Coordinates of C-alpha atoms in Angstrom, one line a residue:
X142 CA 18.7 4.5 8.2
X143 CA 15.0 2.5 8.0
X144 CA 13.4 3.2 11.1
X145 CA 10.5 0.7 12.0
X146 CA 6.9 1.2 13.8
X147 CA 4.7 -1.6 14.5
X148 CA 1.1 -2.7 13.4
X149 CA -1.3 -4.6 14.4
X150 CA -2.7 -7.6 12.7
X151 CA -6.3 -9.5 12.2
X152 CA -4.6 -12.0 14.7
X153 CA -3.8 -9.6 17.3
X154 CA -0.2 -10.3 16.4
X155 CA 2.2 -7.2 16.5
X156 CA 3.9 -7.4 13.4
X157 CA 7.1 -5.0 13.2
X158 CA 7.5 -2.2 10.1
X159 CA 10.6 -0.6 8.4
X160 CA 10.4 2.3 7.3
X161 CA 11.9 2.3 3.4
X162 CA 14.2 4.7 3.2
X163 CA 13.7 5.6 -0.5
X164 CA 9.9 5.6 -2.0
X165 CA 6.7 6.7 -0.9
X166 CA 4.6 4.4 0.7
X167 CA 3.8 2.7 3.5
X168 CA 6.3 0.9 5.8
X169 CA 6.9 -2.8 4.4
X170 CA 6.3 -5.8 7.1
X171 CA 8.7 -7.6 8.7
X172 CA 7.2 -10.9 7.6
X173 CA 5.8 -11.4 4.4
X174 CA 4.5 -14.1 3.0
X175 CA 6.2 -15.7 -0.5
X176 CA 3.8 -17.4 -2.9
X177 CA 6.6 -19.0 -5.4
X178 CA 5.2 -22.5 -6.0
X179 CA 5.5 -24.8 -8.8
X180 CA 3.5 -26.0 -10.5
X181 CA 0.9 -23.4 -9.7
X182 CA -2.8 -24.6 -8.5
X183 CA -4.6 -21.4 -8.8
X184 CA -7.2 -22.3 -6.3
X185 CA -4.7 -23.4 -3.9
X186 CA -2.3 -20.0 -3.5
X187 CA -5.9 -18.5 -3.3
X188 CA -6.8 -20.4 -0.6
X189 CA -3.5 -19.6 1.1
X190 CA -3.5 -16.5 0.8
X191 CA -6.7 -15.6 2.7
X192 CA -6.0 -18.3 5.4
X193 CA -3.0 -15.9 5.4
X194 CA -4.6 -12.9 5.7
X195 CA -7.2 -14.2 8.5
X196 CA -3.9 -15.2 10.1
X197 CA -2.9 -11.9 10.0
X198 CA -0.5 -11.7 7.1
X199 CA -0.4 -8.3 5.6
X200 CA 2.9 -8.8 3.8
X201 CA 2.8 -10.7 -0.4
X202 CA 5.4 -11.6 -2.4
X203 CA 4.9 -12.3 -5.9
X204 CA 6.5 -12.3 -9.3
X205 CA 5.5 -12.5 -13.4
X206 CA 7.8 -15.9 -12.9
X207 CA 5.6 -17.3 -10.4
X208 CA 2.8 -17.3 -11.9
X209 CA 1.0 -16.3 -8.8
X210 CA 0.0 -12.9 -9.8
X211 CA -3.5 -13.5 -10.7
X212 CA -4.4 -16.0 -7.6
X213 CA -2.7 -13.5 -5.5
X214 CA -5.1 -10.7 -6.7
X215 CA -7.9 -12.9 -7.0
X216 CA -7.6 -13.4 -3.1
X217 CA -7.4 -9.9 -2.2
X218 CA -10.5 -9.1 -4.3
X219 CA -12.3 -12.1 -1.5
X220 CA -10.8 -10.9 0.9
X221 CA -12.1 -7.4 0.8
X222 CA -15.7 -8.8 0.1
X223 CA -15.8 -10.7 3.1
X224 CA -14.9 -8.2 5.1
X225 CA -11.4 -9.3 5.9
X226 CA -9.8 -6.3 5.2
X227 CA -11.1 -2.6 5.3
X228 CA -9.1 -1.7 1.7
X229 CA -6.6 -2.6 -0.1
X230 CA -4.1 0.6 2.0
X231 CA -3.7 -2.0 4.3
X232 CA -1.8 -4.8 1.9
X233 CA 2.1 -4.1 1.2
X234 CA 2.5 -6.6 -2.1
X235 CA 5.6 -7.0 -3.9
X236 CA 5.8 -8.2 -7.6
X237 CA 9.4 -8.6 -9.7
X238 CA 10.1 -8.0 -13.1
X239 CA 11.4 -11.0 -15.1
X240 CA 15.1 -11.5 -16.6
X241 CA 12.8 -11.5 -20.4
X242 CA 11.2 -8.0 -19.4
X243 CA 14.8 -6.6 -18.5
X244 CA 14.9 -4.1 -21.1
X245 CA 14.4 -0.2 -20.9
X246 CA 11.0 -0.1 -23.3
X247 CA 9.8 -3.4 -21.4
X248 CA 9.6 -2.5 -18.0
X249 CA 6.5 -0.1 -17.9
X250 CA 4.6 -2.6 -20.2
X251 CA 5.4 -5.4 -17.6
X252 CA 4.8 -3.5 -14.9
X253 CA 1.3 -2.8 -15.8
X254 CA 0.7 -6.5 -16.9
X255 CA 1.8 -7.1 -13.1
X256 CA -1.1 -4.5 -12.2
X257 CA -3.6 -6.0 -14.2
X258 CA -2.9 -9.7 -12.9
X259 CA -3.7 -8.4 -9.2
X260 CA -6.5 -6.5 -9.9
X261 CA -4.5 -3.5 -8.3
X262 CA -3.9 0.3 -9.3
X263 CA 0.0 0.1 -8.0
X264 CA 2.4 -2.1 -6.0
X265 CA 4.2 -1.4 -3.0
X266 CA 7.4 -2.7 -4.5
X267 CA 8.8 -3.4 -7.8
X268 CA 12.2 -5.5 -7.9
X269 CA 14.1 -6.1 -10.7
X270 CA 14.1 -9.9 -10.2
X271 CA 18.2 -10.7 -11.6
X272 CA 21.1 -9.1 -12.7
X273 CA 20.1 -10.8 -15.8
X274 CA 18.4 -9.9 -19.1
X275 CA 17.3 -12.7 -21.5
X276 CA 16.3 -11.7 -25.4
X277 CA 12.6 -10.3 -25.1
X278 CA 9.9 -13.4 -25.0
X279 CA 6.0 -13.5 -25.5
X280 CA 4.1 -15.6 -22.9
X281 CA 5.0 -17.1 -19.6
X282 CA 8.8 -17.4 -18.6
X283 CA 10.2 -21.0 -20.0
X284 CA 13.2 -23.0 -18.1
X285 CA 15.4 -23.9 -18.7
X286 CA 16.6 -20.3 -20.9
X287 CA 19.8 -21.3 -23.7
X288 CA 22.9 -19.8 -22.5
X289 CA 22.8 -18.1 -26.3
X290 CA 19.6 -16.0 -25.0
X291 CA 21.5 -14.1 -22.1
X292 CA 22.4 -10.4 -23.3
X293 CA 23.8 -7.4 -21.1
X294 CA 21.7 -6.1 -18.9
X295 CA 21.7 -2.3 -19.5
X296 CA 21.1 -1.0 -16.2
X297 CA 21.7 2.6 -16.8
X298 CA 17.7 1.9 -19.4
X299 CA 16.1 -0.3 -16.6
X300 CA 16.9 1.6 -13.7
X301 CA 15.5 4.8 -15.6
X302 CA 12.5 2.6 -16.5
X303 CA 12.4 1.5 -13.2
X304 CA 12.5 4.9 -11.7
X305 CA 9.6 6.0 -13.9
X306 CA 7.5 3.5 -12.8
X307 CA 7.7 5.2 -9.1
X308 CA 6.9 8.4 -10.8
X309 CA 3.9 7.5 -12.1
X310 CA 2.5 5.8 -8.6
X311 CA 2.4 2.6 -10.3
X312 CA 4.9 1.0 -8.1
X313 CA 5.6 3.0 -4.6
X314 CA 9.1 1.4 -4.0
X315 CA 11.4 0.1 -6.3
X316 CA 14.7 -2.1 -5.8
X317 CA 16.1 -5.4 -6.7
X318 CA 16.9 -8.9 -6.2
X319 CA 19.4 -11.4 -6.3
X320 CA 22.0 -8.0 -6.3
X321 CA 25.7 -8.3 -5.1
X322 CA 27.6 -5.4 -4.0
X323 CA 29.0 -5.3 -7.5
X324 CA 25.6 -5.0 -9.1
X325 CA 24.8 -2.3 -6.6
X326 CA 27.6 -0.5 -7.0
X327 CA 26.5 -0.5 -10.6
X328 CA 22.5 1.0 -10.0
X329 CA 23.9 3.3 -7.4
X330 CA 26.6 4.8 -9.5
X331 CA 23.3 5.8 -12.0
X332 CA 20.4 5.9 -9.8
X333 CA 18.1 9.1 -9.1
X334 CA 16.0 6.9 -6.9
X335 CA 18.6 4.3 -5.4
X336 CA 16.9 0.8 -4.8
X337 CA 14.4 0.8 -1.7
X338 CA 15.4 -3.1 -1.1
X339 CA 17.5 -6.1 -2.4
X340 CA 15.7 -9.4 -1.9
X341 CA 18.1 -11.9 -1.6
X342 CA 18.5 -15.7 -0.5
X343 CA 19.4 -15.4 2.9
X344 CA 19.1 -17.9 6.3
X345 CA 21.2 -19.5 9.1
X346 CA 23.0 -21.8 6.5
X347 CA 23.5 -18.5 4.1
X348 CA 24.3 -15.5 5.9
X349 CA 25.2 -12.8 3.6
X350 CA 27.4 -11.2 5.9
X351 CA 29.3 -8.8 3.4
X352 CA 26.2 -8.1 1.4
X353 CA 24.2 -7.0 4.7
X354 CA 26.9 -4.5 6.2
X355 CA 27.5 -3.6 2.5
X356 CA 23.4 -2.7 2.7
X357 CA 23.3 -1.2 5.8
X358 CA 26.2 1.6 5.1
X359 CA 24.4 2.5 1.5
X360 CA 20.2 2.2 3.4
X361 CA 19.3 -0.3 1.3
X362 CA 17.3 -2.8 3.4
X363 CA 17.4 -6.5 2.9
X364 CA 14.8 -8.9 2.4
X365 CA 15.3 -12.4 2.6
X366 CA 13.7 -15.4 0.3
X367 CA 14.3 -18.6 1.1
X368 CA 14.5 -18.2 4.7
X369 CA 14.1 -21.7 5.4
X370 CA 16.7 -22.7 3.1
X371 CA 14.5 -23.4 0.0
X372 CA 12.6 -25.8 -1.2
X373 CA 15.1 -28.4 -2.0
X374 CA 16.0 -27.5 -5.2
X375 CA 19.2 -29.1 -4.9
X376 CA 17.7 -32.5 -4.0
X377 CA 19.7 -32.2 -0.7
X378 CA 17.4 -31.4 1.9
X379 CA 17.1 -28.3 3.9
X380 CA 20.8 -26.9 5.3
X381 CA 18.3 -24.9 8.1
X382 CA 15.0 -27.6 8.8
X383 CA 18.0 -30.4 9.2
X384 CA 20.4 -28.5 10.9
X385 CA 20.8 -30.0 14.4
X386 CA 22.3 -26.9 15.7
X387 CA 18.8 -25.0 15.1
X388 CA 17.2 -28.0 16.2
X389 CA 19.0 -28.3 19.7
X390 CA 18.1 -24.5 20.0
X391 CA 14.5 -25.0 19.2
X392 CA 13.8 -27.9 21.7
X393 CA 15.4 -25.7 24.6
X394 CA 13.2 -22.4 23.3
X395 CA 10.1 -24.5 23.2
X396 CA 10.0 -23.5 19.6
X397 CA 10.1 -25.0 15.9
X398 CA 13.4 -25.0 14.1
X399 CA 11.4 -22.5 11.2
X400 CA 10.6 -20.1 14.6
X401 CA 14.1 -19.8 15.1
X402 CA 15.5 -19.4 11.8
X403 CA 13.0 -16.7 11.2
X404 CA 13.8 -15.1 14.6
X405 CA 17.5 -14.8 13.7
X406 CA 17.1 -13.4 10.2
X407 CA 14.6 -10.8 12.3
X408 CA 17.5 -10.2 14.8
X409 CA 19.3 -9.2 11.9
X410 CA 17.1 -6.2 10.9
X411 CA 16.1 -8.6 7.5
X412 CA 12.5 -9.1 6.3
X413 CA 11.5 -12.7 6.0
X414 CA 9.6 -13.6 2.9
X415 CA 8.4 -16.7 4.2
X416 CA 6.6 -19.7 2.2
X417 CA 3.5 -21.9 3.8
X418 CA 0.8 -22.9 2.4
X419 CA -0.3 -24.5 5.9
X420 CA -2.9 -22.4 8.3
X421 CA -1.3 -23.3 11.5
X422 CA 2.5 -22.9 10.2
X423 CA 1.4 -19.8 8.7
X424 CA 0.4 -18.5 12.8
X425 CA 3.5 -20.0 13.9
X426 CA 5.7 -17.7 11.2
X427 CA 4.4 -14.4 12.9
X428 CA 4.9 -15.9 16.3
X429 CA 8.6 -14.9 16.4
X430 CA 8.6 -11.3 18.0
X431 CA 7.8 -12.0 21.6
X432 CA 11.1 -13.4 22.7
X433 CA 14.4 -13.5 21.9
X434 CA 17.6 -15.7 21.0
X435 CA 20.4 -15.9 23.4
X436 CA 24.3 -14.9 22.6
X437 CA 25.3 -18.5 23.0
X438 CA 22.4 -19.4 20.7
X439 CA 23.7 -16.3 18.3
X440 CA 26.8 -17.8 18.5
X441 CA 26.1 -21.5 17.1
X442 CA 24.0 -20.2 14.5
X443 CA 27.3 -17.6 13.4
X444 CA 29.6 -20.9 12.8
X445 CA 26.7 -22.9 10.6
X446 CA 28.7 -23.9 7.6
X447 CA 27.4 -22.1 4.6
X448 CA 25.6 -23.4 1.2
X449 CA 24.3 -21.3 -1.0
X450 CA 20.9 -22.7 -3.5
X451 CA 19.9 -20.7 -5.6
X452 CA 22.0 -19.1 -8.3
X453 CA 21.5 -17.3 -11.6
X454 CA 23.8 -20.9 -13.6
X455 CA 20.2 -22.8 -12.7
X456 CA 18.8 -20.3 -14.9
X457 CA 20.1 -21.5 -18.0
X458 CA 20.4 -25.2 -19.7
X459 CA 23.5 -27.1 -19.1
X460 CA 24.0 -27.5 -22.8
X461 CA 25.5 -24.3 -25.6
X462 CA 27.4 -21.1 -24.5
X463 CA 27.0 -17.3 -23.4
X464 CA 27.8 -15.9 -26.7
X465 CA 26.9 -12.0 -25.5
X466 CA 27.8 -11.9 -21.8
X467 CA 30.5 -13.0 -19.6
X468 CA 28.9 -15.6 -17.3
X469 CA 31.2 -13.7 -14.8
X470 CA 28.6 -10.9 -14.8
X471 CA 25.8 -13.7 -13.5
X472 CA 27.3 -14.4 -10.5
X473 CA 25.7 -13.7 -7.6
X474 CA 27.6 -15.1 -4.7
X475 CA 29.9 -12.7 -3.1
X476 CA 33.5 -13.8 -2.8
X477 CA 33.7 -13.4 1.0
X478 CA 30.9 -15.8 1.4
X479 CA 32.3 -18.0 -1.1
X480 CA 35.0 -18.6 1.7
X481 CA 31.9 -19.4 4.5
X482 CA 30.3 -21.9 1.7
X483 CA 33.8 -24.2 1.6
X484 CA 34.3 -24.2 5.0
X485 CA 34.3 -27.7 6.3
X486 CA 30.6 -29.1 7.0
X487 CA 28.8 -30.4 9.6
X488 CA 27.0 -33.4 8.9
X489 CA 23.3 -32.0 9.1
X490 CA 24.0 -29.6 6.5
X491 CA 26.9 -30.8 4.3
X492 CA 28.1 -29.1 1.1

């Protein structure tokens, strides 16, 4: 099982650890702090990111997809000539591997593109971003991909590729994201090295109850994206910043409805991968340790109707068909929670 430590930041904010129970580096934040943005103003995630860091942020998410790589890197490289940091030992950064990299003689190549992007010798963590590989593409990743471009993902090669990547020290922790338990069952049933993490969507209005426990019993730790249920993708608003039931808790806590959605997914032993590109709602996402949610609080938050956001169909145009894959094998919502996400709706956070 992870164990966790604590460490403490720039802010004099105590900022829990976990322990990853396969790699060899340091223990990952609780909090992290996600940089997917679109579109991308360099000099804005930049910007972020040190107001970040100053904050006390020592936690990055990134990916090839974002785009967010370089500004990311860029920031870290200011950061440490200002003084802000003592070295680069004291960042944990995470980077993902895109669906058009997903192949065995790809993954190295990408991986060190990654590297060069942020300036860096290794990352803490490499995730394989999907469960889905896309015919190998030049340049940045295009949306939407054509159905006709999906091809199985042979995740015997990647995982091996992946795997060699921790070898060499170019990526200290590997693992995945956007992973049911049938895609795990899959790397685990191959994997010398099983998968540090699985980085999944995951808040008060999408639980993941049956992908946690199925985590926990297998000491793969969960980290959770979208903790503050997206960024409206959908066009249907927020299922947690509108949720009423969050927002009646909040007002009695003396707290923000992001505070205690991000204290919950805590509660549950998940790492929140948190987007801001605010200075004081950045403070306010690491001010979440020092007190705690009560049972009957626990309780409203358990019976929040469910809606999932993200899946792997907004991947893809609407228009031609998967001619090499079963778009069966691109699911990623498990089929327990597919029973939370019909259940009937309140009207803060309606399906």
């Amino acid at each position: 099982m992870a164990s966790t430590g604590t460490t403490a930041a720039a802010a004099a904010v105590a900022v829990p650890e976990v322990t990853l129970r396969s790699g060899n580096g340091k223990p990952m934040p609780m909090v992290g702090m996600g940089t997917a943005s679109f579109p991308v103003v360099h000099e804005a995630v930049r910007d972020a990111v040190l107001a970040a860091i100053e904050v006390g942020f020592r936690h990055f998410d990134t990916a090839f997809l974002y785009g967010t790589e370089k500004p990311l890197g860029d920031a870290v490289a200011e950061a440490l000539r200002r003084g802000l940091l003592r070295s680069r030992e004291e960042l944990f950064v995470t980077s993902k591997l895109w669906c058009s990299q997903t192949h065995a003689d790809l993954v190295l190549p990408s991986l060190r593109e990654t590297l060069e992007n942020l300036q860096m010798e290794y990352v803490d963590l490499y995730l394989i971003h999907w469960p889905v590989s896309l015919r190998p593409a030049g340049g940045p990743p295009k949306f939407p991909n054509r159905k006709e471009d999906a091809v199985p993902l042979d995740v015997a090669g990647v995982w091996r590729a992946m795997e060699e990547c921790q070898r060499l020290g170019l990526a200290r922790a590997i693992g995945v994201s956007n992973f049911t338990t049938r895609h795990l069952d899959k790397v685990l049933a191959i994997a010398a090295v099983p998968p540090a993490v699985n980085q999944v969507e995951l808040n008060p209005a999408w639980q993941q109850r049956t992908l946690r426990a199925y985590c926990v019993d297998r000491g793969v730790h969960v980290a959770a994206y979208s903790p503050l249920g997206g960024q409206n993708w959908d066009g249907r608003g927020s299922a947690v910043l509108d949720s009423e039931v969050l927002a009646e808790i909040a007002r009695a806590r003396g707290k923000t409805v992001a505070q205690v959605a991000l204290r919950w997914i805590h509660e549950q032993g998940v790492t929140c991968i948190v987007k801001s590109y605010n200075r004081e709602r950045l403070k306010q996402n690491l001010e979440i340790f020092d007190w705690e949610l009560t049972d009957d609080d626990r309780l409203k938050i358990n019976h929040i109707p469910q809606r999932k956001v993200v899946e792997a169909s907004g991947l893809f145009s609407q228009e031609g068909e998967f001619t090499s894959v079963d778009p069966a094998e691109l699911n990623t919502v498990e089929e327990w929670e597919l029973d939370w996400k019909m259940a009937p709706a309140c009207r803060c956070c309606s399906v």
